[in-house]
Each structure stands twice: as C-alpha cells, then as structure tokens.
Amino acid sequence: MNYAEYFTNRPTDKITRDLIGRPLTFNNGTEKLGGYIVEAEAYIGKLDRAAHSYGGRRSPSNEGLYRTGGTIYIYAQRQYFFFDVACQEENEPQGVLIRAIDPAWGIDTMVKNRNGKSGVLLTNGPAKMMQAFGIHDKNWNLHFLSDSPFIIDLDDNHKRIAQEIIADKRVGINQSDPVWANKKLRFYVAGNPYVSDMKKRDCAYSNGWA
C-alpha cells in the first residue's frame, strides 16, 4: 500500500490508531533516526474545534492540512516544531499528529540532539521527538512523505504489536468546548513509558508490547 492510499482510505481516527506500532524514521543524511510510534492524535478538520483547520480556516501556515493525504504538515509553537501528516483527499483538511516514539534507531545521535537527555525524556512528546531528529525548522513542510527523509513503514511485518491500544482524550485541548476536548482521538500503547503523559507507576512490562 502506498502513502496516498493509506492516508485516504479510512476515517482519520482509524488511520491514527493503525499508525500505533509502525516505525517512523528520519534520515539526517548520515544515519537513520527513529523508533516505533506509540502515541498519535487525530484531528478531524473543519468541524473539529481543536484542529488548525476548524471552520475552514486556511492560511500559508496550515496549508499542509489541505493537501492530499500523505503530505507532511510541520507547524511551530514558539521555538518548538511538530510533525503531522495530512489525511483524506485534497481540500479535506484532516490530519494526524505524531506525539511520541519508542526509540530504536540512531539513539546516540538523538541523545546528542536532545543535549544529553536520554531515557524516557528522549522522545516522550511531539516537540522532543522533533528535537531528537535534529529538526528546528519547517523545511519539510508541504512535502509528500515519499519525497522526504521521513519514512513511515507501512509493512505490517515490521509493525510492533501492542498488548493494548488506548483511545483517550487529546492533550492540551481548550476546555471551552468540552465536546471536542473530550473526544477520544488520541491513541497510545498502554503502559509504554514514552507516551507523553504516562506515569511511571503505570508503565508495563516490555513497554506494553506483545
């Protein structure tokens, strides 16, 4: 299955859940950095009050969401950068935010990119993940995945299987709209320590993998 088909053939929440356990890597020109996706959030476009495209808002800063599924959408908050992939057909501005990975490749380099922060702190949040990749700009925004150094491995044989995938409310959503704030559109590996809000007491044996 190619990226265009994968990111358009199902509802965005189903795509987001299916991404859990898939390898996400970034080639920095020297080596492969990355890990297995353990946390991702779905954003459902024009009706979703938490989405950057809510109400049909469209600007150069969120144009990536309006491109065809499989297009990279990188946005910035202060000095931090976040990695999203557009879902659905062109002009249907939905997407998925990759929030955390369980690191597996290029760990030493990722630790250096994070100024020595290691262990759970290495990639347990979307901005931390991008820092670990050494990304501090929007250079790859609007590129299609297959035309970028990012790879999301769609081969099911390479996917790690979680013992349990939790659907929960998203993190940091404005509570002025409780309906969208509490929709269970964030998916994560139960008990995995790299999930952004995972408490140490809730961590599972084998990081929640089967």
mmCIF file of C-alpha atoms in Angstrom:
data_model
loop_
_atom_site.group_PDB
_atom_site.id
_atom_site.type_symbol
_atom_site.label_atom_id
_atom_site.label_comp_id
_atom_site.label_asym_id
_atom_site.label_seq_id
_atom_site.Cartn_x
_atom_site.Cartn_y
_atom_site.Cartn_z
ATOM 1 C CA MET A 1 0.000 0.000 0.000
ATOM 2 C CA ASN A 2 1.357 3.452 -0.871
ATOM 3 C CA TYR A 3 1.096 6.596 1.264
ATOM 4 C CA ALA A 4 -1.640 8.204 -0.825
ATOM 5 C CA GLU A 5 -3.870 5.159 -0.431
ATOM 6 C CA TYR A 6 -3.006 4.595 3.231
ATOM 7 C CA PHE A 7 -3.770 8.156 4.314
ATOM 8 C CA THR A 8 -7.056 8.444 2.412
ATOM 9 C CA ASN A 9 -8.767 5.050 2.539
ATOM 10 C CA ARG A 10 -10.341 5.217 6.036
ATOM 11 C CA PRO A 11 -11.600 7.729 8.595
ATOM 12 C CA THR A 12 -8.765 9.720 10.182
ATOM 13 C CA ASP A 13 -9.255 8.197 13.629
ATOM 14 C CA LYS A 14 -8.871 4.706 12.129
ATOM 15 C CA ILE A 15 -5.685 5.751 10.324
ATOM 16 C CA THR A 16 -4.325 7.225 13.555
ATOM 17 C CA ARG A 17 -4.966 4.052 15.525
ATOM 18 C CA ASP A 18 -3.367 1.932 12.818
ATOM 19 C CA LEU A 19 -0.175 4.013 12.966
ATOM 20 C CA ILE A 20 0.491 2.808 16.511
ATOM 21 C CA GLY A 21 3.413 0.400 16.426
ATOM 22 C CA ARG A 22 4.645 1.415 12.980
ATOM 23 C CA PRO A 23 8.282 2.532 12.536
ATOM 24 C CA LEU A 24 8.822 6.257 11.941
ATOM 25 C CA THR A 25 12.334 7.188 10.833
ATOM 26 C CA PHE A 26 14.183 10.283 9.676
ATOM 27 C CA ASN A 27 17.350 10.134 7.572
ATOM 28 C CA ASN A 28 19.567 13.045 8.591
ATOM 29 C CA GLY A 29 21.908 12.467 5.659
ATOM 30 C CA THR A 30 24.275 10.329 7.701
ATOM 31 C CA GLU A 31 22.134 7.815 9.539
ATOM 32 C CA LYS A 32 18.607 6.705 10.274
ATOM 33 C CA LEU A 33 16.991 8.058 13.443
ATOM 34 C CA GLY A 34 13.665 6.970 14.817
ATOM 35 C CA GLY A 35 11.514 4.445 16.588
ATOM 36 C CA TYR A 36 8.069 2.915 16.849
ATOM 37 C CA ILE A 37 5.049 5.207 17.051
ATOM 38 C CA VAL A 38 3.477 4.856 20.493
ATOM 39 C CA GLU A 39 1.177 7.889 20.597
ATOM 40 C CA ALA A 40 -0.745 9.805 17.929
ATOM 41 C CA GLU A 41 -3.697 12.205 17.805
ATOM 42 C CA ALA A 42 -6.360 12.575 15.134
ATOM 43 C CA TYR A 43 -7.710 15.960 14.038
ATOM 44 C CA ILE A 44 -10.981 15.841 12.138
ATOM 45 C CA GLY A 45 -10.866 19.056 10.143
ATOM 46 C CA LYS A 46 -13.448 21.785 9.737
ATOM 47 C CA LEU A 47 -15.818 20.530 12.452
ATOM 48 C CA ASP A 48 -13.051 19.860 14.995
ATOM 49 C CA ARG A 49 -12.649 22.852 17.298
ATOM 50 C CA ALA A 50 -9.159 21.649 18.237
ATOM 51 C CA ALA A 51 -7.962 21.434 14.625
ATOM 52 C CA HIS A 52 -5.946 24.177 12.951
ATOM 53 C CA SER A 53 -8.449 23.957 10.082
ATOM 54 C CA TYR A 54 -11.559 24.399 12.266
ATOM 55 C CA GLY A 55 -14.284 26.310 10.470
ATOM 56 C CA GLY A 56 -12.394 26.086 7.199
ATOM 57 C CA ARG A 57 -9.540 28.334 8.332
ATOM 58 C CA ARG A 58 -6.867 28.283 5.652
ATOM 59 C CA SER A 59 -3.573 30.161 5.538
ATOM 60 C CA PRO A 60 0.029 29.553 4.469
ATOM 61 C CA SER A 61 0.760 28.247 7.974
ATOM 62 C CA ASN A 62 -1.789 25.397 7.842
ATOM 63 C CA GLU A 63 -1.773 24.724 4.094
ATOM 64 C CA GLY A 64 -0.313 21.257 4.687
ATOM 65 C CA LEU A 65 -3.617 20.047 6.108
ATOM 66 C CA TYR A 66 -5.379 20.915 2.846
ATOM 67 C CA ARG A 67 -3.035 18.856 0.701
ATOM 68 C CA THR A 68 -3.693 15.247 -0.223
ATOM 69 C CA GLY A 69 -3.273 12.548 2.404
ATOM 70 C CA GLY A 70 0.373 11.655 2.941
ATOM 71 C CA THR A 71 1.584 15.269 2.844
ATOM 72 C CA ILE A 72 3.763 16.412 5.740
ATOM 73 C CA TYR A 73 2.407 19.268 7.849
ATOM 74 C CA ILE A 74 5.002 20.751 10.212
ATOM 75 C CA TYR A 75 3.931 23.602 12.446
ATOM 76 C CA ALA A 76 5.671 25.633 15.112
ATOM 77 C CA GLN A 77 4.735 26.851 18.579
ATOM 78 C CA ARG A 78 7.337 29.236 19.954
ATOM 79 C CA GLN A 79 10.664 27.519 19.220
ATOM 80 C CA TYR A 80 9.161 24.020 19.055
ATOM 81 C CA PHE A 81 8.192 22.041 15.966
ATOM 82 C CA PHE A 82 5.556 19.343 15.480
ATOM 83 C CA PHE A 83 5.157 16.604 12.868
ATOM 84 C CA ASP A 84 1.764 15.892 11.321
ATOM 85 C CA VAL A 85 0.617 14.035 8.245
ATOM 86 C CA ALA A 86 -2.431 15.145 6.269
ATOM 87 C CA CYS A 87 -5.237 12.619 5.950
ATOM 88 C CA GLN A 88 -8.075 12.326 3.441
ATOM 89 C CA GLU A 89 -8.347 13.825 -0.025
ATOM 90 C CA GLU A 90 -7.106 17.262 -1.052
ATOM 91 C CA ASN A 91 -9.112 20.143 0.491
ATOM 92 C CA GLU A 92 -10.473 17.907 3.274
ATOM 93 C CA PRO A 93 -8.158 19.293 5.997
ATOM 94 C CA GLN A 94 -7.751 16.449 8.445
ATOM 95 C CA GLY A 95 -4.532 15.099 9.893
ATOM 96 C CA VAL A 96 -2.650 13.099 12.488
ATOM 97 C CA LEU A 97 -0.085 14.453 14.955
ATOM 98 C CA ILE A 98 2.664 12.005 15.885
ATOM 99 C CA ARG A 99 3.182 12.606 19.582
ATOM 100 C CA ALA A 100 5.800 10.058 20.680
ATOM 101 C CA ILE A 101 8.021 7.196 19.578
ATOM 102 C CA ASP A 102 9.742 4.346 21.398
ATOM 103 C CA PRO A 103 13.319 4.938 20.130
ATOM 104 C CA ALA A 104 15.061 2.182 18.207
ATOM 105 C CA TRP A 105 17.489 3.646 15.641
ATOM 106 C CA GLY A 106 20.235 6.259 15.990
ATOM 107 C CA ILE A 107 19.675 6.613 19.712
ATOM 108 C CA ASP A 108 23.149 8.025 20.464
ATOM 109 C CA THR A 109 22.676 10.777 17.892
ATOM 110 C CA MET A 110 19.183 11.533 19.146
ATOM 111 C CA VAL A 111 20.554 11.898 22.694
ATOM 112 C CA LYS A 112 23.126 14.397 21.391
ATOM 113 C CA ASN A 113 20.394 16.293 19.547
ATOM 114 C CA ARG A 114 18.484 16.453 22.838
ATOM 115 C CA ASN A 115 21.536 17.890 24.622
ATOM 116 C CA GLY A 116 22.185 14.705 26.555
ATOM 117 C CA LYS A 117 18.622 13.961 27.609
ATOM 118 C CA SER A 118 18.067 10.233 27.416
ATOM 119 C CA GLY A 119 15.718 7.502 28.542
ATOM 120 C CA VAL A 120 12.053 8.408 28.594
ATOM 121 C CA LEU A 121 12.811 12.124 28.150
ATOM 122 C CA LEU A 122 14.330 11.443 24.743
ATOM 123 C CA THR A 123 11.110 11.241 22.704
ATOM 124 C CA ASN A 124 8.110 11.331 25.085
ATOM 125 C CA GLY A 125 6.423 14.271 23.395
ATOM 126 C CA PRO A 126 5.981 15.695 19.893
ATOM 127 C CA ALA A 127 8.458 18.572 20.237
ATOM 128 C CA LYS A 128 11.015 16.302 21.921
ATOM 129 C CA MET A 129 10.746 13.847 19.045
ATOM 130 C CA MET A 130 11.491 16.562 16.501
ATOM 131 C CA GLN A 131 14.430 17.817 18.581
ATOM 132 C CA ALA A 132 15.748 14.252 18.735
ATOM 133 C CA PHE A 133 15.628 14.167 14.932
ATOM 134 C CA GLY A 134 17.609 17.414 14.870
ATOM 135 C CA ILE A 135 14.766 19.334 13.217
ATOM 136 C CA HIS A 136 14.457 23.029 14.091
ATOM 137 C CA ASP A 137 12.623 24.425 11.078
ATOM 138 C CA LYS A 138 9.724 23.790 8.697
ATOM 139 C CA ASN A 139 11.908 22.790 5.774
ATOM 140 C CA TRP A 140 9.957 19.586 5.063
ATOM 141 C CA ASN A 141 6.524 21.140 5.455
ATOM 142 C CA LEU A 142 4.283 20.517 2.399
ATOM 143 C CA HIS A 143 6.483 17.702 1.069
ATOM 144 C CA PHE A 144 4.875 14.363 0.349
ATOM 145 C CA LEU A 145 6.236 11.638 2.629
ATOM 146 C CA SER A 146 7.805 9.699 -0.221
ATOM 147 C CA ASP A 147 9.690 12.847 -1.311
ATOM 148 C CA SER A 148 11.183 13.464 2.125
ATOM 149 C CA PRO A 149 13.714 11.938 4.543
ATOM 150 C CA PHE A 150 10.820 10.689 6.694
ATOM 151 C CA ILE A 151 9.594 7.119 6.351
ATOM 152 C CA ILE A 152 6.527 5.606 7.983
ATOM 153 C CA ASP A 153 6.898 1.888 7.364
ATOM 154 C CA LEU A 154 3.581 0.515 6.135
ATOM 155 C CA ASP A 155 4.763 -3.100 6.003
ATOM 156 C CA ASP A 156 2.654 -4.944 8.580
ATOM 157 C CA ASN A 157 5.520 -7.399 9.079
ATOM 158 C CA HIS A 158 7.599 -4.572 10.576
ATOM 159 C CA LYS A 159 4.876 -3.277 12.873
ATOM 160 C CA ARG A 160 5.182 -3.866 16.612
ATOM 161 C CA ILE A 161 2.015 -5.174 18.211
ATOM 162 C CA ALA A 162 0.786 -3.511 21.381
ATOM 163 C CA GLN A 163 -0.805 -5.567 24.133
ATOM 164 C CA GLU A 164 -3.444 -2.834 24.305
ATOM 165 C CA ILE A 165 -4.083 0.415 22.460
ATOM 166 C CA ILE A 166 -5.932 3.040 24.486
ATOM 167 C CA ALA A 167 -8.249 5.645 22.948
ATOM 168 C CA ASP A 168 -8.291 8.718 25.172
ATOM 169 C CA LYS A 169 -8.977 12.448 25.079
ATOM 170 C CA ARG A 170 -6.333 14.616 23.485
ATOM 171 C CA VAL A 171 -3.733 16.551 25.449
ATOM 172 C CA GLY A 172 -3.728 20.318 25.939
ATOM 173 C CA ILE A 173 -7.054 20.981 24.214
ATOM 174 C CA ASN A 174 -9.025 24.111 25.115
ATOM 175 C CA GLN A 175 -11.680 23.047 27.592
ATOM 176 C CA SER A 176 -14.086 25.800 26.483
ATOM 177 C CA ASP A 177 -15.573 23.204 24.140
ATOM 178 C CA PRO A 178 -15.936 20.070 26.278
ATOM 179 C CA VAL A 179 -17.377 18.018 23.416
ATOM 180 C CA TRP A 180 -14.250 18.194 21.254
ATOM 181 C CA ALA A 181 -11.879 18.463 24.209
ATOM 182 C CA ASN A 182 -13.032 15.087 25.491
ATOM 183 C CA LYS A 183 -13.364 13.176 22.242
ATOM 184 C CA LYS A 184 -11.216 10.058 22.351
ATOM 185 C CA LEU A 185 -8.999 10.865 19.403
ATOM 186 C CA ARG A 186 -5.600 10.212 20.993
ATOM 187 C CA PHE A 187 -4.302 6.663 20.697
ATOM 188 C CA TYR A 188 -1.375 5.184 22.590
ATOM 189 C CA VAL A 189 0.291 1.974 23.705
ATOM 190 C CA ALA A 190 -0.965 1.182 27.199
ATOM 191 C CA GLY A 191 1.920 1.172 29.679
ATOM 192 C CA ASN A 192 4.568 2.486 27.294
ATOM 193 C CA PRO A 193 6.862 4.932 29.165
ATOM 194 C CA TYR A 194 7.402 7.110 26.080
ATOM 195 C CA VAL A 195 3.738 8.107 25.917
ATOM 196 C CA SER A 196 3.771 11.799 26.755
ATOM 197 C CA ASP A 197 1.697 11.734 29.945
ATOM 198 C CA MET A 198 2.464 8.202 31.105
ATOM 199 C CA LYS A 199 3.038 7.921 34.852
ATOM 200 C CA LYS A 200 5.926 5.736 35.970
ATOM 201 C CA ARG A 201 3.588 3.650 38.125
ATOM 202 C CA ASP A 202 1.526 2.838 35.019
ATOM 203 C CA CYS A 203 4.421 1.581 32.915
ATOM 204 C CA ALA A 204 4.093 -2.016 31.815
ATOM 205 C CA TYR A 205 6.480 -4.895 31.379
ATOM 206 C CA SER A 206 8.030 -4.875 27.885
ATOM 207 C CA ASN A 207 6.846 -1.276 27.455
ATOM 208 C CA GLY A 208 3.384 -2.545 26.587
ATOM 209 C CA TRP A 209 4.444 -4.540 23.529
ATOM 210 C CA ALA A 210 3.086 -8.018 22.935
#
